[in-house]
Amino acid sequence: MSGAHTVEVITIGDELLLGHTIDTNAAFISRELASQGFRVVARTTVGDVPSAIRDAVAAGLERAEIVICTGGLGPTQDDFTKSVVAELFGTELELDAQLLEQLRERFRRRGITMAERNVCQAEVPKGATVLPNPRGTAPGLALTRADGRCCILLPGVPQEMRGLTMEQVLPFLLQRASGIKPHPIQYHTIRTTGIAESAVAEQVAGLLRALEPLTLAFLPGFAGTDLRITSWGELDEVTADSAINAAAIKIRELLDAHVYGSNDDDLAKVVGDLLRQHRLTVAVAESCTGGLLGKRLTAIPGSSDYFVGGIISYSDRLKQQLLGVRAETLREHGAVSEAVVQEMVRGVQQSTGADCGIAITGIAGPGGGSAEKPVGTVWVACAIDDAVRTRRFVLPGDREEIRERAAQAGLALLWKTLLTENVITKSASTASLVQ
Ligand code: ATP
């Protein structure tokens, strides 16, 4: 895009001001617009107060050519954004019959009678462009002033806001900027685990130039680092599709051992598919994850084909009683140790009769760390028949993040082992014996 158009992001909601909700919307919008060459010059947050919203939008339109607001588009008494901005633009709200019908249909499909209160969500400022929102009840709206400055209103719900930004707002703004209707934005995500974001970036650094006009975004999360390849509308659909495929192949080659899937793939499903393919069963022994690993595995439909169950052995006593961990192992090495996680995984294999086991023991914090074993220290073991593999991690984040990362690390260890070891597929009769 030529010439940097300026943008201000305004996020609206008392819960943001009070700190009860972290303002992830502003970060998302800033990141996505900046990656398209827009210059985000300011970010403002205001509460659910009409005068504060009016002042913020008016000031934003002085500072930037484009103002993007999120929040306050719902049907409740504290949702003022649409009426305040309509007034500021000197226009009024009018009922959009088509939107109202879509809204009623949405409620009908869910078997709910639409409340009269929701009718206002089909009201649109006269002259505004409606940005359809298939994920929710409030559409996005774009209002443009005579001088070309424009204000875009989006719902606050992050999932809706994200979908609208990618599918509606960016194409709308890019078309406005270039005067040419862009092709649809297309993207493909490659999911990796067991490799840090910086290492991923280093491995693919040499590729970035060759990918143009596609862009590559690095998205770290508890499940690992995702890489999103995006075609921003410069290429037509077919060309974009093949360029994205070619890029994905190159990236997969570079990161091979760490790529477990694409788009919405879940490592628990990838592991489950491998277990099913090899006719193997699995059981889990969990300490610091308190059942998260079992939850991940059982969230996959059909997991009863391979998942036999698990033991949450939080206390030392239960580790001994249910998993056969020896008292002297606990005394000599401590509950968070390689020796204990090995005995845990063996114990759960033996007590459940499963072919494979995953065991996790760690310090999720915030207390309980030491110089030798800081918070985040996690031992993971996996066993397939007689072979046991262990790994130690020092995981970043707060208690919840450490627990999520630990569960993912447990799945990743079994996944890698299933891929790399010479795993023997059980015959159907043996498999049924084990179950
Ligand atoms: P609704 O139709 O649900 O009323 P809305 O457009 O009025 O949508 P809000 O009511 O302001 O939006 O927020 C809906 C949800 O989205 C709330 O759970 C809120 O915490 C969350 N949310 C709102 N703004 C943000 C933000 N800037 N960052 C992250 N989450 C947000």
Coordinates of C-alpha atoms and ligand atoms in Angstrom, one line a residue:
M1 CA 0.0 0.0 0.0
S2 CA 1.4 3.4 -0.9
G3 CA 1.4 6.2 1.7
A4 CA 0.8 5.3 5.3
H5 CA -2.8 6.0 6.3
T6 CA -3.1 6.9 10.0
V7 CA -5.3 4.9 12.4
E8 CA -6.4 5.4 16.0
V9 CA -7.9 2.4 17.9
I10 CA -10.5 3.2 20.6
T11 CA -11.5 0.4 22.9
I12 CA -14.7 0.9 24.9
G13 CA -15.8 -0.7 28.1
D14 CA -15.8 -0.1 31.9
E15 CA -14.2 -3.6 32.4
L16 CA -11.2 -2.5 30.3
L17 CA -10.7 0.7 32.5
L18 CA -11.1 -1.3 35.7
G19 CA -8.5 -3.8 34.5
H20 CA -10.9 -6.8 34.7
T21 CA -10.5 -7.4 31.0
I22 CA -7.1 -7.2 29.3
D23 CA -7.3 -5.1 26.1
T24 CA -6.4 -7.7 23.6
N25 CA -8.6 -6.1 20.9
A26 CA -6.4 -3.0 20.6
A27 CA -3.2 -5.2 20.3
F28 CA -4.8 -7.4 17.6
I29 CA -6.1 -4.5 15.5
S30 CA -2.8 -2.6 15.8
R31 CA -0.8 -5.6 14.8
E32 CA -2.9 -6.5 11.8
L33 CA -3.2 -3.0 10.5
A34 CA 0.5 -2.2 11.0
S35 CA 1.4 -5.4 9.0
Q36 CA -0.6 -3.9 6.1
G37 CA 1.3 -0.6 6.2
F38 CA -1.2 1.5 8.1
R39 CA 0.3 3.7 10.8
V40 CA -1.3 3.3 14.2
V41 CA -0.8 6.7 15.8
A42 CA -2.8 6.4 19.0
R43 CA -4.8 4.0 21.2
T44 CA -7.4 5.2 23.6
T45 CA -9.6 3.4 26.1
V46 CA -12.8 4.9 27.5
G47 CA -15.6 3.6 29.7
D48 CA -19.3 3.0 28.8
V49 CA -20.1 6.7 29.1
P50 CA -21.7 8.5 26.1
S51 CA -19.8 11.8 26.5
A52 CA -16.4 10.0 26.9
I53 CA -17.1 7.9 23.8
R54 CA -18.1 11.1 21.8
D55 CA -15.0 13.0 23.0
A56 CA -12.6 10.1 22.2
V57 CA -14.0 9.5 18.7
A58 CA -14.0 13.3 17.9
A59 CA -10.4 13.6 19.1
G60 CA -9.4 10.4 17.3
L61 CA -10.8 11.8 14.0
E62 CA -8.5 14.9 14.5
R63 CA -5.4 12.7 15.0
A64 CA -6.0 10.0 12.4
E65 CA -7.8 9.4 9.1
I66 CA -9.3 6.1 10.3
V67 CA -10.7 5.5 13.8
I68 CA -11.6 1.9 14.7
C69 CA -13.7 1.4 17.8
T70 CA -14.6 -1.9 19.6
G71 CA -17.3 -2.5 22.2
G72 CA -20.6 -1.1 23.1
L73 CA -22.6 -2.5 20.2
G74 CA -24.7 -4.9 22.2
P75 CA -28.4 -4.6 23.0
T76 CA -28.1 -3.5 26.7
Q77 CA -28.4 -0.2 28.4
D78 CA -24.7 0.3 28.6
D79 CA -24.2 0.0 24.8
F80 CA -24.0 3.6 23.5
T81 CA -21.3 3.5 20.7
K82 CA -23.6 3.4 17.7
S83 CA -25.9 6.2 18.7
V84 CA -23.1 8.4 19.9
V85 CA -21.1 8.0 16.7
A86 CA -24.1 8.5 14.5
E87 CA -24.9 11.7 16.3
L88 CA -21.2 12.8 15.9
F89 CA -21.4 12.2 12.2
G90 CA -24.7 14.2 12.0
T91 CA -26.8 11.2 11.0
E92 CA -29.5 9.1 12.6
L93 CA -30.2 5.5 13.1
E94 CA -32.6 3.7 10.9
L95 CA -33.9 0.1 10.9
D96 CA -32.3 -2.1 8.3
A97 CA -35.1 -4.6 7.4
Q98 CA -32.7 -7.1 5.9
L99 CA -30.5 -7.1 9.0
L100 CA -33.5 -7.4 11.2
E101 CA -34.6 -10.5 9.2
Q102 CA -31.1 -12.0 9.5
L103 CA -31.2 -11.4 13.2
R104 CA -34.6 -13.0 13.7
E105 CA -33.4 -16.0 11.6
R106 CA -30.3 -16.3 13.8
F107 CA -32.5 -16.6 16.9
R108 CA -35.0 -18.9 15.1
R109 CA -32.2 -21.3 14.2
R110 CA -31.2 -21.5 17.9
G111 CA -34.8 -22.1 18.9
I112 CA -35.0 -18.8 20.9
T113 CA -37.6 -16.1 20.6
M114 CA -35.8 -12.8 19.9
A115 CA -36.2 -10.2 22.6
E116 CA -37.5 -6.8 21.5
R117 CA -34.4 -5.3 23.0
N118 CA -32.3 -6.9 20.2
V119 CA -34.2 -5.0 17.4
C120 CA -31.9 -2.1 18.0
Q121 CA -29.0 -4.2 16.8
A122 CA -30.5 -4.0 13.3
E123 CA -30.4 -0.2 13.4
V124 CA -27.8 1.3 11.2
P125 CA -26.6 4.9 11.0
K126 CA -27.9 6.4 7.7
G127 CA -25.2 6.1 5.0
A128 CA -23.0 3.6 6.9
T129 CA -21.5 0.6 5.3
V130 CA -22.6 -2.6 7.0
L131 CA -19.8 -5.2 7.6
P132 CA -21.5 -8.6 8.0
N133 CA -20.7 -10.5 11.2
P134 CA -21.6 -14.2 10.8
R135 CA -20.2 -14.9 14.4
G136 CA -22.6 -12.6 16.3
T137 CA -25.6 -10.4 16.4
A138 CA -24.0 -7.0 15.9
P139 CA -22.5 -6.2 12.5
G140 CA -19.5 -4.0 12.0
L141 CA -20.3 -0.5 10.7
A142 CA -18.2 2.0 8.7
L143 CA -19.1 5.7 8.6
T144 CA -17.3 8.1 6.3
R145 CA -17.2 11.9 6.7
A146 CA -17.3 14.3 3.8
D147 CA -13.6 14.9 4.2
G148 CA -12.9 11.2 3.8
R149 CA -12.1 10.5 7.5
C150 CA -13.8 7.3 8.6
C151 CA -14.9 5.6 11.8
I152 CA -15.4 1.8 12.0
L153 CA -17.4 0.3 14.8
L154 CA -16.8 -3.3 15.8
P155 CA -18.3 -5.5 18.5
G156 CA -16.1 -6.0 21.6
V157 CA -16.3 -9.8 21.7
P158 CA -12.7 -10.7 20.6
Q159 CA -13.6 -13.6 18.4
E160 CA -16.2 -11.5 16.4
M161 CA -13.8 -8.6 16.3
R162 CA -11.0 -10.7 14.9
G163 CA -13.1 -12.3 12.2
L164 CA -14.5 -8.9 11.2
T165 CA -11.0 -7.3 11.1
M166 CA -9.6 -10.0 8.9
E167 CA -12.6 -10.6 6.6
Q168 CA -14.2 -7.2 6.4
V169 CA -12.2 -4.3 7.8
L170 CA -8.9 -4.9 6.1
P171 CA -10.4 -5.5 2.6
F172 CA -12.6 -2.4 3.1
L173 CA -9.6 -0.2 4.1
L174 CA -7.3 -1.6 1.4
Q175 CA -10.0 -1.0 -1.2
R176 CA -10.4 2.5 0.1
A177 CA -6.7 3.1 0.1
S178 CA -6.0 1.9 -3.4
G179 CA -9.3 2.4 -5.0
I180 CA -9.1 -1.1 -6.4
K181 CA -11.3 -3.9 -5.0
P182 CA -8.8 -6.4 -3.6
H183 CA -9.1 -10.1 -3.9
P184 CA -10.1 -12.0 -0.7
I185 CA -7.6 -12.3 2.1
Q186 CA -6.5 -15.9 2.4
Y187 CA -4.4 -17.5 5.1
H188 CA -3.0 -20.8 6.2
T189 CA -1.5 -21.6 9.6
I190 CA 1.2 -24.1 10.3
R191 CA 1.4 -25.3 13.9
T192 CA 4.7 -26.2 15.6
T193 CA 5.6 -27.4 19.1
G194 CA 8.8 -27.8 21.0
I195 CA 10.6 -24.9 19.3
A196 CA 10.9 -21.3 20.6
E197 CA 9.5 -18.5 18.5
S198 CA 13.0 -17.0 18.0
A199 CA 14.3 -20.3 16.7
V200 CA 11.4 -20.6 14.4
A201 CA 12.0 -17.1 13.1
E202 CA 15.7 -17.9 12.6
Q203 CA 15.0 -21.0 10.6
V204 CA 12.7 -19.4 8.2
A205 CA 14.4 -16.0 8.0
G206 CA 16.0 -16.8 4.6
L207 CA 12.5 -17.4 3.1
L208 CA 10.7 -14.2 3.9
R209 CA 11.8 -12.2 0.8
A210 CA 10.9 -15.0 -1.5
L211 CA 7.4 -15.3 -0.1
E212 CA 6.4 -11.7 -1.1
P213 CA 3.7 -10.6 -1.5
L214 CA 2.7 -13.2 1.1
T215 CA 3.5 -12.3 4.7
L216 CA 4.5 -14.6 7.5
A217 CA 3.4 -13.9 11.1
F218 CA 4.7 -15.7 14.2
L219 CA 2.1 -16.4 16.8
P220 CA 3.4 -17.9 20.0
G221 CA 1.0 -19.5 22.4
F222 CA 0.9 -22.3 25.0
A223 CA 0.5 -24.9 22.3
G224 CA 3.7 -23.8 20.5
T225 CA 4.4 -21.3 17.8
D226 CA 2.0 -21.0 14.9
L227 CA 3.1 -19.5 11.6
R228 CA 0.5 -17.8 9.6
I229 CA 1.0 -17.3 5.9
T230 CA -1.3 -14.6 4.5
S231 CA -2.2 -13.4 1.1
W232 CA -3.6 -9.9 1.6
G233 CA -5.7 -9.6 -1.5
E234 CA -3.1 -8.6 -4.1
L235 CA -3.2 -12.1 -5.7
D236 CA -6.3 -13.6 -7.1
E237 CA -7.8 -16.6 -5.3
V238 CA -6.2 -19.4 -7.4
T239 CA -2.8 -17.8 -7.5
A240 CA -2.9 -17.1 -3.8
D241 CA -3.9 -20.6 -3.1
S242 CA -1.0 -22.1 -5.0
A243 CA 1.5 -19.5 -3.6
I244 CA 0.3 -20.3 0.0
N245 CA 0.7 -24.1 -0.7
A246 CA 4.2 -23.7 -2.1
A247 CA 5.2 -21.5 0.9
A248 CA 3.7 -24.0 3.4
I249 CA 5.7 -26.9 1.8
K250 CA 9.0 -24.9 2.1
I251 CA 8.3 -23.9 5.7
R252 CA 7.3 -27.5 6.6
E253 CA 10.6 -28.7 5.1
L254 CA 12.6 -26.3 7.3
L255 CA 10.7 -27.0 10.5
D256 CA 9.9 -30.6 9.7
A257 CA 10.4 -32.2 13.1
H258 CA 8.3 -29.6 14.9
V259 CA 5.3 -29.3 12.6
Y260 CA 2.3 -31.2 14.0
G261 CA -0.5 -29.8 11.9
S262 CA -2.2 -26.9 10.3
N263 CA -5.0 -24.4 11.0
D264 CA -7.2 -25.7 13.9
D265 CA -5.4 -29.0 14.4
D266 CA -5.0 -30.1 18.0
L267 CA -2.0 -32.1 19.1
A268 CA -4.2 -34.3 21.2
K269 CA -6.1 -35.3 18.0
V270 CA -2.8 -35.8 16.1
V271 CA -1.5 -38.1 18.9
G272 CA -4.9 -39.9 19.1
D273 CA -4.9 -40.6 15.3
L274 CA -1.4 -42.1 15.6
L275 CA -2.4 -44.3 18.5
R276 CA -5.4 -45.5 16.6
Q277 CA -3.3 -46.2 13.6
H278 CA -0.9 -48.3 15.6
R279 CA -3.7 -49.9 17.6
L280 CA -2.1 -48.7 20.8
T281 CA -3.8 -47.5 24.1
V282 CA -2.7 -44.8 26.4
A283 CA -3.1 -43.8 30.1
V284 CA -1.9 -40.7 31.9
A285 CA -0.4 -40.0 35.4
E286 CA -0.7 -36.4 36.3
S287 CA 0.5 -34.3 39.1
C288 CA 0.8 -30.5 38.5
T289 CA -1.6 -30.6 35.5
G290 CA -4.3 -32.1 37.7
G291 CA -6.2 -33.8 34.9
L292 CA -5.6 -31.3 32.0
L293 CA -3.9 -34.0 29.9
G294 CA -6.8 -36.3 30.4
K295 CA -9.1 -33.4 29.5
R296 CA -7.2 -32.6 26.3
L297 CA -7.3 -36.3 25.2
T298 CA -10.9 -36.9 26.0
A299 CA -12.0 -33.6 24.3
I300 CA -11.4 -35.4 21.0
P301 CA -14.5 -37.3 19.8
G302 CA -13.7 -41.0 19.5
S303 CA -10.9 -41.0 22.1
S304 CA -12.3 -44.0 23.8
D305 CA -10.7 -46.0 20.9
Y306 CA -7.3 -45.4 22.6
F307 CA -7.6 -43.6 25.9
V308 CA -8.1 -45.9 28.9
G309 CA -8.0 -43.3 31.7
G310 CA -5.6 -41.6 34.1
I311 CA -4.5 -41.1 37.7
I312 CA -4.3 -37.7 39.2
S313 CA -1.6 -38.3 41.9
Y314 CA -1.1 -34.9 43.4
S315 CA 0.2 -36.0 46.8
D316 CA 3.3 -38.1 47.4
R317 CA 1.1 -40.6 49.2
L318 CA -1.0 -41.2 46.1
K319 CA 2.0 -41.4 43.9
Q320 CA 3.1 -44.3 46.1
Q321 CA -0.3 -46.0 46.6
L322 CA -1.7 -45.8 43.1
L323 CA 1.4 -45.6 40.9
G324 CA 3.9 -47.6 43.0
V325 CA 6.4 -44.7 43.2
R326 CA 9.0 -45.8 45.8
A327 CA 9.4 -43.8 49.1
E328 CA 13.1 -43.7 48.7
T329 CA 12.9 -42.3 45.1
L330 CA 10.7 -39.5 46.4
R331 CA 13.1 -38.9 49.4
E332 CA 16.2 -39.0 47.4
H333 CA 15.1 -37.1 44.3
G334 CA 12.0 -35.1 45.3
A335 CA 8.6 -35.4 43.6
V336 CA 9.7 -33.2 40.7
S337 CA 12.4 -35.4 39.3
E338 CA 13.3 -37.7 36.5
A339 CA 13.4 -40.7 38.7
V340 CA 9.8 -40.1 40.0
V341 CA 8.3 -39.3 36.6
Q342 CA 9.8 -42.5 35.3
E343 CA 8.2 -44.5 38.1
M344 CA 4.9 -42.7 37.6
V345 CA 4.7 -43.6 33.9
R346 CA 5.6 -47.2 34.5
G347 CA 3.1 -47.3 37.4
V348 CA 0.2 -46.0 35.3
Q349 CA 1.1 -48.4 32.4
Q350 CA 1.1 -51.3 34.9
S351 CA -2.1 -50.4 36.8
T352 CA -4.1 -49.7 33.7
G353 CA -2.6 -52.2 31.3
A354 CA -2.2 -49.5 28.6
D355 CA 0.5 -49.9 25.9
C356 CA 1.6 -46.2 26.4
G357 CA 1.8 -43.8 29.2
I358 CA 2.4 -40.2 29.7
A359 CA 3.4 -38.8 33.2
I360 CA 3.9 -35.2 34.3
T361 CA 5.2 -33.8 37.5
G362 CA 6.3 -30.2 38.0
I363 CA 6.2 -26.9 39.9
A364 CA 3.4 -24.7 38.5
G365 CA 4.0 -21.9 41.1
P366 CA 3.7 -19.2 42.2
G367 CA 5.3 -20.8 45.3
G368 CA 7.4 -23.9 45.7
G369 CA 10.3 -23.1 43.5
S370 CA 14.0 -23.2 44.5
A371 CA 17.3 -22.3 42.8
E372 CA 17.8 -25.9 41.7
K373 CA 14.1 -26.4 40.7
P374 CA 12.6 -23.0 39.8
V375 CA 8.9 -22.5 39.2
G376 CA 8.1 -23.9 35.8
T377 CA 10.4 -26.9 36.2
V378 CA 8.4 -29.9 34.8
W379 CA 9.5 -33.4 34.1
V380 CA 7.6 -35.3 31.5
A381 CA 7.8 -39.0 30.7
C382 CA 6.3 -41.1 28.0
A383 CA 6.5 -44.9 27.7
I384 CA 5.7 -47.1 24.8
D385 CA 5.8 -50.7 25.9
D386 CA 9.2 -51.1 27.6
A387 CA 10.9 -47.9 26.3
V388 CA 10.7 -44.8 28.4
R389 CA 11.7 -41.3 27.4
T390 CA 11.9 -38.4 29.7
R391 CA 12.4 -34.6 29.3
R392 CA 12.9 -31.7 31.6
F393 CA 11.5 -28.3 30.9
V394 CA 11.6 -24.9 32.6
L395 CA 8.3 -23.5 31.3
P396 CA 7.5 -19.7 31.3
G397 CA 4.3 -18.1 32.4
D398 CA 1.9 -18.0 35.3
R399 CA 0.4 -21.1 37.0
E400 CA -2.2 -21.7 34.4
E401 CA 0.1 -21.2 31.5
I402 CA 2.7 -23.6 33.0
R403 CA 0.0 -26.2 33.4
E404 CA -1.2 -25.8 29.8
R405 CA 2.3 -25.9 28.5
A406 CA 3.1 -29.0 30.5
A407 CA 0.1 -30.8 29.2
Q408 CA 1.1 -29.9 25.6
A409 CA 4.7 -31.0 26.4
G410 CA 3.4 -34.4 27.5
L411 CA 1.5 -34.8 24.3
A412 CA 4.4 -33.6 22.3
L413 CA 6.8 -36.2 23.8
L414 CA 4.5 -39.1 23.0
W415 CA 3.9 -37.6 19.5
K416 CA 7.6 -37.4 18.7
T417 CA 8.2 -40.9 20.2
L418 CA 5.4 -42.4 18.1
L419 CA 6.9 -40.8 15.0
T420 CA 10.6 -41.6 15.6
E421 CA 10.7 -44.9 17.5
N422 CA 10.1 -48.1 15.7
V423 CA 6.6 -48.5 17.0
I424 CA 5.1 -51.9 16.4
T425 CA 1.5 -51.8 15.4
K426 CA -0.5 -54.1 17.6
S427 CA -2.6 -56.7 15.9
A428 CA -6.4 -56.3 16.3
S429 CA -6.6 -59.3 18.7
T430 CA -3.8 -58.0 21.0
A431 CA -5.3 -54.5 20.9
S432 CA -8.7 -55.9 22.1
L433 CA -6.9 -57.8 24.9
V434 CA -5.3 -54.7 26.1
Q435 CA -8.6 -52.8 26.2
Ligands
ATP1 P1 -22.2 -7.6 23.2 O1 -23.1 -7.9 22.0 O2 -21.7 -8.9 23.8 O3 -22.8 -6.7 24.2 P2 -20.4 -5.5 22.6 O4 -19.9 -5.0 21.3 O5 -21.3 -4.6 23.4 O6 -20.9 -6.9 22.5 P3 -18.9 -5.6 25.0 O7 -20.2 -5.8 25.7 O8 -18.2 -4.3 25.3 O9 -19.1 -5.7 23.5 O10 -17.9 -6.8 25.3 C1 -18.2 -8.1 25.0 C2 -17.2 -9.0 25.6 O11 -15.9 -8.8 24.9 C3 -16.9 -8.9 27.0 O12 -16.7 -10.2 27.6 C4 -15.6 -8.1 27.1 O13 -14.9 -8.4 28.3 C5 -14.9 -8.5 25.8 N1 -14.1 -7.3 25.4 C6 -14.6 -6.1 25.1 N2 -13.7 -5.3 24.7 C7 -12.5 -6.0 24.7 C8 -11.2 -5.7 24.4 N3 -10.8 -4.4 24.0 N4 -10.2 -6.6 24.6 C9 -10.6 -7.9 25.0 N5 -11.8 -8.2 25.3 C10 -12.8 -7.3 25.1

